[in-house]
């Protein structure tokens, strides 16, 4: 009888009271299990596990169901927003220029990209108002880039908090993406100023940037959750990620127009339409294009598909892009504008759902090590 | 019939230490490991808890004593659900809050932000947080430092604030791992009272401390660990502490002086 054996092993406190110090050297000799019995209360007769479950106890490492998890997260919404706001305020207190850096950093990047890529390598070819095109791309990409880089470190950086308090761990990556969203709102006021100064008109189309950025935020939540779990598992992820993100930057049409490279004779993507399609449907390119088409008049009117197809005018653009910039509108688009919205929504929802489930699966493993 | 709060059933905990050997990992090998979903080579295993079973009931304050490396902190982290059991299981009624000595909270943020966010994270509604804020700040006794970032605190101040926050909400199970060791005498008395209150409210407190007098004053039960196993456990707190001291070759506790 295993049960009898087990309870036999469990000695009531005091019964094994006089362990001689010599037996300390050999742990194997000690009683394998001891229960702390309360006075007058006997030891549970059943198996300990059944006894615990019978009294409504749960495994300390038990994971809530996914619906329970969502409910807990919703209950902590004030924590997530409060955490994001407080961290945002604290993040730049050590730097002398303070929060100015969240705008200065991407602006300095823009300056470098403009000189190296736009002027030296002439990636501005076939793009009207390149500076506004570039700034928009850099700022929108920066949102995902920073969200992902931070999310990959968040679980390891927050170990002290995780160990002291119990709360649904998804609060942390969600909170950090929210910090980036708050910073995005600040940096977009600067972006809007640059775009207006560069000669773009203010129109109602600008409002379309809001749904595009909401989709991007959902996508960042999902991607952030995935990277948070990976980053918690392997320290290598946060080392490798900057390179991956940089490659992603070069592939997402931040510095050049995927459309232009696919259309212009001699363009790299001209001979590889499938590659152009692949680049254009990648989430970063989708969100960047959607925001550019919303706030940049020059992009909206010149994007392929904006006007009815006209083989003659299109081929003019393909051969002499800089003289016939606006004729690109008469070409076939790689992906039409409505399709871009659908793909963007698809990326947002699929990534969020996968990321959420993926993160939740490891819920009880965060903070271990 | 006393209700169980923590049931530890034949618990084994094994730490795995990665990269103890030569395999320092270049970017290329790191990539290959990720692709193959492998863990780092050269693993050292440390069997920290070797088959512990016990039951702690509502209203218990359990002291855990033992030498350094005997598995005290590991046991608490396993109860908190932060360490996976290699074999056996830990059952708890609700979640356990773990207070360790090094565990900072949000270092960059001020004390008052830590209070607010800590309470929100524990699931308190914002209104309740506002009501309780002052009591928590007063209990911690850190005064004007509450307006400064937590990283500027001394170890003692940090642990006072953490204890104040974590014990503000009614915790079913509070695990205190030397967290009070850095507090001054006055705060220790106050936290002792708070532990008493938690016990009266049907909570269970585990206390790891090297100050045996502190254990004796606070706890009604004690577990003596050695090399990951229980040597003695029970409610004869002075008796067990005395034989622990005898085993380690220390001076017996001077209980008369302590009462003064």
Coordinates of C-alpha atoms in Angstrom, one line a residue:
Chain A
X1 CA 0.0 0.0 0.0
X2 CA 1.7 3.1 -1.1
X3 CA -0.6 5.3 0.9
X4 CA 0.2 3.6 4.1
X5 CA 3.9 3.8 3.3
X6 CA 3.6 7.5 2.5
X7 CA 1.8 8.5 5.7
X8 CA 4.1 6.3 7.6
X9 CA 7.0 8.3 6.2
X10 CA 5.4 11.5 7.4
X11 CA 6.4 11.7 10.9
X12 CA 4.5 14.0 13.3
X13 CA 6.7 16.8 14.5
X14 CA 8.5 16.0 17.6
X15 CA 8.5 12.3 16.9
X16 CA 11.7 12.7 15.0
X17 CA 12.7 15.4 17.3
X18 CA 16.1 14.2 18.4
X19 CA 18.1 13.9 15.3
X20 CA 21.7 13.6 16.4
X21 CA 24.0 16.1 14.7
X22 CA 26.0 13.3 13.3
X23 CA 23.2 12.3 11.0
X24 CA 23.3 15.7 9.4
X25 CA 26.3 14.6 7.3
X26 CA 24.2 12.0 5.5
X27 CA 21.0 13.5 4.2
X28 CA 19.9 10.2 2.9
X29 CA 19.4 8.9 6.4
X30 CA 16.8 11.5 7.3
X31 CA 13.1 11.0 7.0
X32 CA 12.2 11.8 3.5
X33 CA 9.1 13.7 4.4
X34 CA 7.9 15.5 7.4
X35 CA 4.5 17.2 7.9
X36 CA 4.0 20.1 10.2
X37 CA 1.0 19.0 12.2
X38 CA -1.1 21.4 14.1
X39 CA -1.8 20.5 17.7
X40 CA -4.6 18.0 18.0
X41 CA -5.1 17.9 14.2
X42 CA -3.9 14.6 12.6
X43 CA -2.0 14.4 9.4
X44 CA -4.1 14.0 6.3
X45 CA -4.7 10.4 5.6
X46 CA -5.0 10.7 1.9
X47 CA -2.3 11.3 -0.6
X48 CA -1.1 14.9 -0.2
X49 CA -2.0 15.9 -3.7
X50 CA -5.6 14.7 -3.4
X51 CA -5.8 16.3 0.0
X52 CA -4.6 19.6 -1.4
X53 CA -7.0 19.5 -4.3
X54 CA -9.8 18.4 -2.0
X55 CA -9.4 21.6 0.0
X56 CA -9.5 23.8 -3.1
X57 CA -5.8 24.4 -3.4
X58 CA -4.3 24.8 -6.8
X59 CA -0.9 24.0 -8.2
X60 CA 1.3 27.0 -7.5
X61 CA 2.5 27.0 -11.0
X62 CA -1.0 26.5 -12.5
X63 CA -1.8 28.7 -15.6
X64 CA -5.1 30.4 -15.9
X65 CA -7.3 29.6 -18.8
X66 CA -7.0 32.0 -21.7
X67 CA -10.4 33.6 -21.0
X68 CA -9.5 34.0 -17.3
X69 CA -6.2 35.5 -18.4
X70 CA -7.9 38.1 -20.6
X71 CA -10.2 38.9 -17.7
X72 CA -7.2 39.4 -15.4
X73 CA -5.5 41.6 -18.0
X74 CA -8.6 43.7 -18.3
X75 CA -8.7 44.1 -14.6
X76 CA -5.1 45.4 -14.6
X77 CA -5.7 47.9 -17.4
X78 CA -5.1 50.8 -15.0
X79 CA -1.8 49.2 -14.1
X80 CA -0.7 48.9 -17.8
X81 CA -1.6 52.5 -18.6
X82 CA -0.2 53.8 -15.3
X83 CA 3.0 51.8 -15.8
X84 CA 3.5 53.1 -19.4
X85 CA 2.9 56.7 -18.4
X86 CA 5.2 56.6 -15.4
X87 CA 8.0 54.7 -17.2
X88 CA 7.7 57.2 -20.1
X89 CA 8.2 60.1 -17.8
X90 CA 11.2 58.4 -16.0
X91 CA 12.9 57.1 -19.2
X92 CA 14.6 60.3 -20.2
X93 CA 15.2 61.9 -16.8
X94 CA 18.9 61.2 -16.8
X95 CA 19.5 62.7 -20.3
X96 CA 19.9 66.4 -20.3
X97 CA 17.8 67.0 -23.3
X98 CA 15.1 64.8 -21.7
X99 CA 12.2 63.7 -23.9
X100 CA 13.6 65.7 -26.8
X101 CA 15.7 62.5 -27.6
X102 CA 12.6 60.6 -28.7
X103 CA 12.3 63.1 -31.6
X104 CA 16.0 63.8 -32.0
X105 CA 17.1 60.2 -32.5
X106 CA 14.8 59.5 -35.5
X107 CA 15.6 63.0 -36.9
X108 CA 19.3 62.3 -36.8
X109 CA 18.7 59.0 -38.5
X110 CA 16.7 60.8 -41.2
X111 CA 19.6 63.2 -41.8
X112 CA 22.0 60.3 -42.2
X113 CA 19.7 58.3 -44.5
X114 CA 19.0 61.4 -46.6
X115 CA 22.7 62.1 -47.2
X116 CA 23.9 58.5 -47.7
X117 CA 20.9 56.9 -49.4
X118 CA 18.9 59.7 -50.9
X119 CA 21.9 61.8 -52.2
X120 CA 24.8 59.4 -52.5
X121 CA 23.1 56.2 -53.6
X122 CA 20.2 58.1 -55.1
X123 CA 17.5 55.9 -53.7
X124 CA 15.3 59.0 -54.0
X125 CA 14.9 58.2 -57.7
X126 CA 11.3 58.2 -58.8
X127 CA 10.0 59.5 -55.5
X128 CA 8.3 62.9 -55.3
X129 CA 9.0 64.9 -52.2
X130 CA 11.6 62.4 -51.0
X131 CA 12.4 64.1 -47.7
X132 CA 8.7 63.8 -46.5
X133 CA 8.6 60.3 -47.9
X134 CA 11.7 59.4 -45.9
X135 CA 10.7 61.1 -42.6
X136 CA 7.4 59.4 -42.6
X137 CA 8.9 56.0 -43.3
X138 CA 11.5 56.4 -40.6
X139 CA 9.0 57.6 -37.9
X140 CA 6.5 54.8 -38.7
X141 CA 9.2 52.1 -38.8
X142 CA 10.7 53.4 -35.6
X143 CA 7.5 52.7 -33.8
X144 CA 7.7 48.9 -34.6
X145 CA 11.4 48.8 -34.2
X146 CA 11.5 50.3 -30.7
X147 CA 8.5 48.3 -29.6
X148 CA 10.2 45.0 -30.6
X149 CA 13.6 45.8 -29.3
X150 CA 12.2 46.8 -25.9
X151 CA 9.8 43.9 -25.8
X152 CA 12.6 41.4 -26.3
X153 CA 14.3 42.6 -23.1
X154 CA 11.2 43.4 -21.0
X155 CA 10.9 40.1 -19.2
X156 CA 14.5 39.9 -18.1
X157 CA 14.6 43.6 -17.2
X158 CA 11.5 43.3 -15.1
X159 CA 12.6 40.2 -13.1
X160 CA 12.5 42.0 -9.8
X161 CA 9.0 43.1 -10.3
X162 CA 7.9 39.7 -11.5
X163 CA 9.3 38.0 -8.5
X164 CA 7.8 40.3 -5.9
X165 CA 4.2 40.7 -7.2
X166 CA 1.8 38.4 -8.9
X167 CA 0.1 39.8 -12.0
X168 CA -0.6 38.7 -15.5
X169 CA 2.9 39.0 -17.1
X170 CA 1.5 40.2 -20.5
X171 CA 1.0 43.5 -18.7
X172 CA 4.7 44.2 -19.2
X173 CA 5.1 43.8 -23.0
X174 CA 1.7 45.5 -23.5
X175 CA 2.8 48.3 -21.2
X176 CA 6.1 48.9 -23.0
X177 CA 4.4 48.9 -26.5
X178 CA 2.0 51.5 -25.0
X179 CA 5.0 53.6 -24.0
X180 CA 6.2 53.5 -27.6
X181 CA 2.7 54.5 -28.7
X182 CA 2.7 57.5 -26.4
X183 CA 6.1 58.5 -27.7
X184 CA 4.9 58.1 -31.3
X185 CA 2.1 60.6 -30.6
X186 CA 4.7 63.1 -29.5
X187 CA 7.1 62.4 -32.4
X188 CA 4.2 62.6 -34.9
X189 CA 3.6 66.3 -34.1
X190 CA 7.2 66.9 -35.2
X191 CA 6.6 64.6 -38.3
X192 CA 3.5 66.6 -39.2
X193 CA 5.4 69.9 -38.9
X194 CA 8.2 68.6 -41.2
X195 CA 5.6 67.2 -43.7
X196 CA 3.8 70.6 -43.8
X197 CA 7.0 72.5 -44.2
X198 CA 8.1 70.3 -47.1
X199 CA 5.0 71.5 -49.0
X200 CA 2.4 68.8 -48.4
X201 CA -1.1 70.2 -47.9
X202 CA -3.2 69.4 -44.8
X203 CA -6.3 67.4 -45.9
X204 CA -9.0 65.2 -44.5
X205 CA -7.0 62.2 -45.8
X206 CA -4.7 62.7 -42.8
X207 CA -7.4 61.1 -40.6
X208 CA -6.7 57.8 -42.4
X209 CA -3.3 57.7 -40.6
X210 CA -5.3 57.0 -37.3
X211 CA -6.7 53.6 -38.4
X212 CA -3.4 52.7 -40.0
X213 CA -1.5 53.4 -36.7
X214 CA -4.1 51.5 -34.7
X215 CA -3.5 48.5 -36.9
X216 CA 0.2 48.9 -36.5
X217 CA -0.2 49.2 -32.7
X218 CA -2.1 45.9 -32.6
X219 CA 0.6 44.3 -34.8
X220 CA 3.2 45.7 -32.4
X221 CA 1.3 44.2 -29.4
X222 CA 1.3 40.8 -31.0
X223 CA 5.0 41.0 -32.2
X224 CA 6.0 42.4 -28.8
X225 CA 4.4 39.4 -27.0
X226 CA 6.1 36.9 -29.2
X227 CA 9.5 38.6 -28.8
X228 CA 9.0 39.0 -25.0
X229 CA 8.6 35.2 -24.7
X230 CA 11.6 34.5 -26.9
X231 CA 13.7 37.1 -25.2
X232 CA 12.8 35.6 -21.8
X233 CA 14.0 32.2 -23.0
X234 CA 17.2 33.1 -24.7
X235 CA 19.3 36.1 -24.0
X236 CA 20.7 35.7 -27.5
X237 CA 17.4 37.1 -28.9
X238 CA 18.0 40.6 -27.7
X239 CA 21.6 40.4 -29.1
X240 CA 20.5 39.2 -32.5
X241 CA 17.4 41.3 -32.8
X242 CA 19.0 44.6 -33.7
X243 CA 20.5 43.1 -36.8
X244 CA 17.3 41.5 -37.8
X245 CA 15.4 44.7 -37.3
X246 CA 18.0 46.6 -39.4
X247 CA 17.7 44.1 -42.2
X248 CA 13.9 44.5 -42.0
X249 CA 14.4 48.3 -42.2
X250 CA 16.3 48.0 -45.5
X251 CA 13.7 45.6 -46.9
X252 CA 10.6 47.6 -46.0
X253 CA 10.9 50.5 -48.4
X254 CA 11.8 53.1 -45.7
X255 CA 14.7 54.5 -47.7
X256 CA 13.4 53.8 -51.2
X257 CA 10.1 53.2 -52.9
X258 CA 9.4 49.5 -53.6
X259 CA 6.9 50.6 -56.2
X260 CA 9.5 52.8 -58.0
X261 CA 12.2 50.1 -57.9
X262 CA 9.7 47.6 -59.4
X263 CA 8.6 49.9 -62.2
X264 CA 11.7 51.8 -63.3
X265 CA 13.8 50.2 -66.0
X266 CA 17.0 49.0 -64.4
X267 CA 15.4 49.0 -61.0
X268 CA 16.5 46.1 -58.8
X269 CA 12.9 44.8 -58.4
X270 CA 12.0 45.3 -62.1
X271 CA 12.9 41.8 -63.1
X272 CA 11.6 40.3 -59.9
X273 CA 7.9 41.2 -59.5
X274 CA 7.4 38.4 -57.0
X275 CA 10.1 39.8 -54.8
X276 CA 8.5 43.3 -55.1
X277 CA 5.2 41.8 -54.1
X278 CA 6.8 40.0 -51.1
X279 CA 8.4 43.2 -49.9
X280 CA 5.3 45.2 -50.3
X281 CA 3.1 42.9 -48.2
X282 CA 5.5 42.7 -45.3
X283 CA 3.8 44.4 -42.4
X284 CA 6.2 47.3 -42.0
X285 CA 5.9 48.2 -45.7
X286 CA 2.1 47.9 -45.5
X287 CA 1.8 50.3 -42.5
X288 CA 4.4 52.7 -43.9
X289 CA 2.6 52.9 -47.2
X290 CA -0.8 53.4 -45.6
X291 CA 0.5 56.3 -43.5
X292 CA 2.4 57.8 -46.4
X293 CA -0.7 57.7 -48.6
X294 CA -2.7 59.3 -45.8
X295 CA -0.5 62.3 -45.0
X296 CA 1.5 62.8 -48.2
X297 CA -0.5 64.3 -51.0
X298 CA 2.5 63.7 -53.3
X299 CA 2.4 60.0 -52.6
X300 CA -1.4 59.7 -52.9
X301 CA -1.6 61.2 -56.3
X302 CA 1.5 59.5 -57.7
X303 CA 1.0 56.0 -56.4
X304 CA 0.5 53.4 -59.1
X305 CA -3.2 52.7 -59.5
X306 CA -4.3 56.2 -58.5
X307 CA -5.3 56.9 -62.0
X308 CA -6.7 54.6 -64.8
X309 CA -4.0 52.5 -66.4
X310 CA -2.3 54.1 -69.4
X311 CA 0.4 52.1 -71.0
X312 CA 2.0 55.1 -72.7
X313 CA 2.2 57.4 -69.7
X314 CA 3.3 54.5 -67.5
X315 CA 6.2 53.6 -69.8
X316 CA 7.3 57.3 -69.7
X317 CA 7.7 57.0 -66.0
X318 CA 9.4 53.7 -66.3
X319 CA 12.1 55.2 -68.6
X320 CA 12.4 58.7 -67.3
X321 CA 11.1 58.6 -63.7
X322 CA 12.5 61.9 -62.6
X323 CA 11.0 63.9 -65.5
X324 CA 7.6 62.2 -65.3
X325 CA 7.1 61.6 -61.6
X326 CA 3.4 61.9 -61.4
X327 CA 2.8 59.5 -64.4
X328 CA 3.5 56.6 -62.0
X329 CA -0.1 56.9 -61.2
X330 CA -1.0 55.4 -64.5
X331 CA 0.9 52.2 -63.9
X332 CA -0.4 48.9 -62.3
X333 CA 0.2 48.9 -58.6
X334 CA 1.9 46.0 -56.9
X335 CA -0.8 45.9 -54.3
X336 CA -3.9 48.1 -54.6
X337 CA -4.9 50.5 -51.8
X338 CA -7.9 48.5 -50.6
X339 CA -5.8 45.3 -50.5
X340 CA -3.2 47.1 -48.5
X341 CA -5.8 47.9 -45.8
X342 CA -7.0 44.3 -45.8
X343 CA -3.4 42.9 -45.5
X344 CA -2.7 45.4 -42.8
X345 CA -5.8 44.4 -40.8
X346 CA -4.8 40.7 -41.4
X347 CA -1.3 41.2 -40.1
X348 CA -2.6 43.1 -37.0
X349 CA -5.2 40.5 -36.0
X350 CA -3.2 37.3 -36.8
X351 CA -0.1 38.6 -35.1
X352 CA -2.0 39.8 -32.0
X353 CA -3.9 36.5 -31.6
X354 CA -0.8 34.3 -32.2
X355 CA 1.3 36.5 -30.0
X356 CA -1.2 36.5 -27.2
X357 CA -1.6 32.7 -27.2
X358 CA 2.1 32.2 -27.5
X359 CA 2.9 34.4 -24.6
X360 CA 0.1 33.0 -22.4
X361 CA 1.4 29.4 -23.0
X362 CA 4.6 30.3 -21.1
X363 CA 2.9 32.4 -18.4
X364 CA 4.1 30.4 -15.5
X365 CA 7.7 30.2 -16.7
X366 CA 8.5 33.9 -16.7
X367 CA 10.7 35.0 -13.8
X368 CA 12.3 31.6 -13.4
X369 CA 15.9 30.9 -13.7
Chain B
X1 CA -10.3 21.3 11.3
X2 CA -7.5 23.6 10.2
X3 CA -7.6 24.5 6.6
X4 CA -4.4 23.9 4.6
X5 CA -3.0 26.9 2.7
X6 CA 0.2 25.4 1.4
X7 CA 0.7 21.7 0.6
X8 CA 4.2 20.7 -0.5
X9 CA 4.2 17.1 -1.8
X10 CA 7.5 15.4 -2.2
X11 CA 9.0 18.4 -3.9
X12 CA 12.3 18.2 -5.8
X13 CA 13.8 21.3 -7.4
X14 CA 16.8 21.1 -9.7
X15 CA 18.6 24.2 -10.9
X16 CA 20.3 24.0 -14.3
X17 CA 23.3 26.3 -14.8
X18 CA 24.1 26.9 -18.4
X19 CA 27.3 27.8 -20.0
X20 CA 29.4 26.8 -17.1
X21 CA 32.0 25.4 -19.5
X22 CA 33.9 26.6 -22.5
X23 CA 30.9 27.1 -24.9
X24 CA 30.9 30.9 -24.9
X25 CA 28.6 31.1 -27.9
X26 CA 29.3 33.1 -31.0
X27 CA 26.5 34.7 -33.1
X28 CA 26.6 31.8 -35.5
X29 CA 26.3 29.1 -32.8
X30 CA 23.6 31.1 -31.1
X31 CA 21.7 31.2 -34.4
X32 CA 22.0 27.5 -34.8
X33 CA 20.9 26.8 -31.3
X34 CA 17.8 28.9 -31.9
X35 CA 17.0 27.2 -35.1
X36 CA 17.4 23.8 -33.6
X37 CA 15.7 25.0 -30.4
X38 CA 18.6 23.7 -28.3
X39 CA 19.7 24.9 -25.0
X40 CA 23.2 25.9 -24.3
X41 CA 25.6 23.0 -23.8
X42 CA 27.6 22.2 -20.7
X43 CA 24.9 22.1 -18.1
X44 CA 25.5 21.8 -14.5
X45 CA 22.7 20.5 -12.3
X46 CA 22.2 21.5 -8.8
X47 CA 19.7 19.4 -6.8
X48 CA 18.6 22.1 -4.4
X49 CA 15.5 20.6 -2.9
X50 CA 15.4 16.8 -2.4
X51 CA 12.0 15.6 -1.5
X52 CA 10.2 17.8 0.9
X53 CA 6.7 17.3 2.1
X54 CA 4.7 19.4 4.6
X55 CA 1.4 21.1 5.1
X56 CA 1.0 24.7 6.4
X57 CA -2.3 25.8 7.6
X58 CA -4.3 29.1 7.8
X59 CA -2.9 31.4 10.4
X60 CA 0.6 29.8 10.4
X61 CA 3.8 31.8 10.5
X62 CA 6.4 29.3 9.4
X63 CA 10.0 30.0 10.0
X64 CA 12.5 28.4 7.7
X65 CA 16.0 28.0 9.1
X66 CA 19.2 26.4 7.9
X67 CA 22.7 27.2 6.7
X68 CA 23.5 29.1 3.6
X69 CA 22.7 27.0 0.6
X70 CA 20.4 24.6 2.4
X71 CA 17.6 25.4 0.1
X72 CA 15.6 27.9 2.1
X73 CA 15.2 30.5 -0.7
X74 CA 14.7 27.9 -3.3
X75 CA 11.8 26.5 -1.2
X76 CA 10.1 29.9 -1.0
X77 CA 10.5 30.5 -4.7
X78 CA 9.0 27.1 -5.5
X79 CA 6.0 27.9 -3.3
X80 CA 5.7 31.2 -5.1
X81 CA 5.5 29.2 -8.4
X82 CA 8.7 30.8 -9.7
X83 CA 10.6 27.6 -9.9
X84 CA 9.4 24.5 -11.6
X85 CA 9.2 21.3 -9.6
X86 CA 11.4 18.6 -11.0
X87 CA 9.3 16.0 -9.2
X88 CA 6.4 16.4 -6.8
X89 CA 4.2 19.5 -6.5
X90 CA 3.3 22.6 -4.5
X91 CA -0.3 23.4 -4.0
X92 CA -1.4 26.8 -2.7
X93 CA -4.6 28.6 -1.9
X94 CA -4.2 31.7 -4.2
X95 CA -0.9 33.2 -5.2
X96 CA 2.0 33.8 -2.9
X97 CA 3.8 37.1 -2.8
X98 CA 7.6 36.7 -2.4
X99 CA 9.7 39.4 -0.7
X100 CA 13.4 39.0 -1.2
X101 CA 16.2 41.2 0.0
X102 CA 17.5 42.2 -3.4
X103 CA 14.2 42.3 -5.2
X104 CA 13.8 45.9 -6.2
X105 CA 10.6 47.0 -7.8
X106 CA 10.5 49.7 -10.4
X107 CA 13.9 51.2 -9.7
X108 CA 13.6 54.2 -12.0
X109 CA 10.3 55.3 -10.5
X110 CA 9.7 57.2 -7.3
X111 CA 8.4 55.6 -4.2
X112 CA 4.9 56.9 -4.6
X113 CA 4.7 55.6 -8.2
X114 CA 5.9 52.2 -6.9
X115 CA 3.1 52.2 -4.3
X116 CA 0.4 53.1 -6.8
X117 CA 1.6 50.8 -9.5
X118 CA 2.4 47.9 -7.1
X119 CA -1.1 48.1 -5.7
X120 CA -2.6 48.3 -9.2
X121 CA -0.5 45.3 -10.3
X122 CA -1.9 43.3 -7.4
X123 CA -5.3 44.0 -8.8
X124 CA -6.6 46.7 -6.5
X125 CA -9.0 49.1 -8.1
X126 CA -7.7 52.7 -8.5
X127 CA -10.1 54.0 -5.9
X128 CA -8.9 51.6 -3.3
X129 CA -5.3 52.5 -4.2
X130 CA -6.0 56.1 -3.4
X131 CA -7.6 55.3 -0.1
X132 CA -4.7 53.1 1.0
X133 CA -1.8 55.1 -0.4
X134 CA -1.2 57.2 2.8
X135 CA -1.4 54.2 5.1
X136 CA 1.2 52.4 3.0
X137 CA 3.5 55.4 2.8
X138 CA 3.2 55.9 6.6
X139 CA 3.8 52.2 7.3
X140 CA 7.0 52.2 5.3
X141 CA 8.2 55.1 7.3
X142 CA 10.5 56.4 4.5
X143 CA 9.1 59.9 4.8
X144 CA 10.1 62.4 2.1
X145 CA 12.1 59.8 0.2
X146 CA 8.8 58.7 -1.2
X147 CA 9.2 61.4 -3.8
X148 CA 12.6 60.1 -5.0
X149 CA 13.4 57.3 -7.4
X150 CA 13.6 53.9 -5.7
X151 CA 17.2 53.4 -6.9
X152 CA 18.3 56.2 -4.5
X153 CA 17.1 54.3 -1.5
X154 CA 19.3 52.4 0.9
X155 CA 18.7 48.7 1.1
X156 CA 16.8 49.0 4.3
X157 CA 14.5 51.7 2.9
X158 CA 13.8 49.7 -0.2
X159 CA 12.9 46.6 1.7
X160 CA 10.6 48.6 4.0
X161 CA 8.7 50.1 1.1
X162 CA 8.4 46.7 -0.6
X163 CA 7.2 45.1 2.5
X164 CA 4.7 47.9 3.0
X165 CA 3.4 47.5 -0.5
X166 CA 3.2 43.7 -0.7
X167 CA 1.6 43.4 2.7
X168 CA -1.0 46.2 2.0
X169 CA -3.3 43.9 0.1
X170 CA -4.6 41.0 2.0
X171 CA -2.2 38.2 0.8
X172 CA -3.2 34.7 1.5
X173 CA 0.4 33.7 1.5
X174 CA 3.3 36.0 2.1
X175 CA 6.9 34.7 1.7
X176 CA 9.5 36.8 3.4
X177 CA 13.0 35.9 2.4
X178 CA 15.4 37.9 4.6
X179 CA 13.5 41.0 3.4
X180 CA 13.3 42.4 6.9
X181 CA 16.9 41.7 7.8
X182 CA 18.0 45.1 6.5
X183 CA 15.3 47.0 8.3
X184 CA 16.1 48.7 11.6
X185 CA 14.8 47.5 15.0
X186 CA 11.8 49.8 15.0
X187 CA 10.7 48.6 11.6
X188 CA 11.2 45.0 12.6
X189 CA 8.7 45.4 15.4
X190 CA 6.3 47.1 13.1
X191 CA 6.6 44.3 10.4
X192 CA 6.2 41.7 13.1
X193 CA 2.9 43.3 14.1
X194 CA 1.9 43.3 10.4
X195 CA 2.7 39.6 10.1
X196 CA 0.6 39.0 13.2
X197 CA -2.3 40.8 11.6
X198 CA -1.9 38.7 8.4
X199 CA -2.0 35.6 10.4
X200 CA -5.1 36.7 12.2
X201 CA -6.7 37.4 8.9
X202 CA -6.2 33.8 8.1
X203 CA -3.1 34.3 6.0
X204 CA 0.0 32.2 6.1
X205 CA 3.5 33.7 6.3
X206 CA 6.8 32.0 5.6
X207 CA 9.8 33.7 7.0
X208 CA 13.4 33.0 6.1
X209 CA 15.8 34.6 8.5
X210 CA 19.2 34.1 9.9
X211 CA 18.2 36.0 13.0
X212 CA 16.9 33.1 15.0
X213 CA 15.6 35.3 17.7
X214 CA 13.4 37.0 15.1
X215 CA 12.1 33.6 13.9
X216 CA 11.3 32.6 17.4
X217 CA 9.4 35.8 18.2
X218 CA 7.5 35.7 14.9
X219 CA 6.8 32.1 14.1
X220 CA 4.6 29.5 15.6
X221 CA 6.2 26.7 13.5
X222 CA 9.6 26.1 12.1
X223 CA 11.2 24.0 9.4
X224 CA 14.9 23.3 9.6
X225 CA 16.5 22.5 6.2
X226 CA 19.8 20.9 5.5
X227 CA 21.1 20.1 2.0
X228 CA 17.6 20.4 0.6
X229 CA 15.9 18.1 3.1
X230 CA 14.0 18.6 6.3
X231 CA 16.0 17.9 9.4
X232 CA 13.3 18.8 11.9
X233 CA 9.9 20.6 11.6
X234 CA 7.2 21.3 14.0
X235 CA 5.8 23.7 16.5
X236 CA 8.4 23.3 19.2
X237 CA 10.0 26.4 17.9
X238 CA 12.5 27.0 20.8
X239 CA 13.4 23.3 20.9
X240 CA 14.2 23.1 17.2
X241 CA 16.1 26.3 17.1
X242 CA 18.2 25.2 20.0
X243 CA 19.1 21.9 18.4
X244 CA 19.9 23.8 15.1
X245 CA 22.2 26.1 17.1
X246 CA 23.8 23.0 18.7
X247 CA 24.3 21.4 15.3
X248 CA 26.0 24.5 13.9
X249 CA 28.1 24.8 17.0
X250 CA 26.9 28.3 17.8
X251 CA 26.1 29.9 21.2
X252 CA 22.6 29.3 22.6
X253 CA 20.1 32.1 22.3
X254 CA 20.1 34.4 25.2
X255 CA 16.3 34.6 25.5
X256 CA 16.3 36.7 28.7
X257 CA 18.2 39.5 27.2
X258 CA 16.0 39.5 24.2
X259 CA 12.9 40.0 26.2
X260 CA 14.3 43.3 27.6

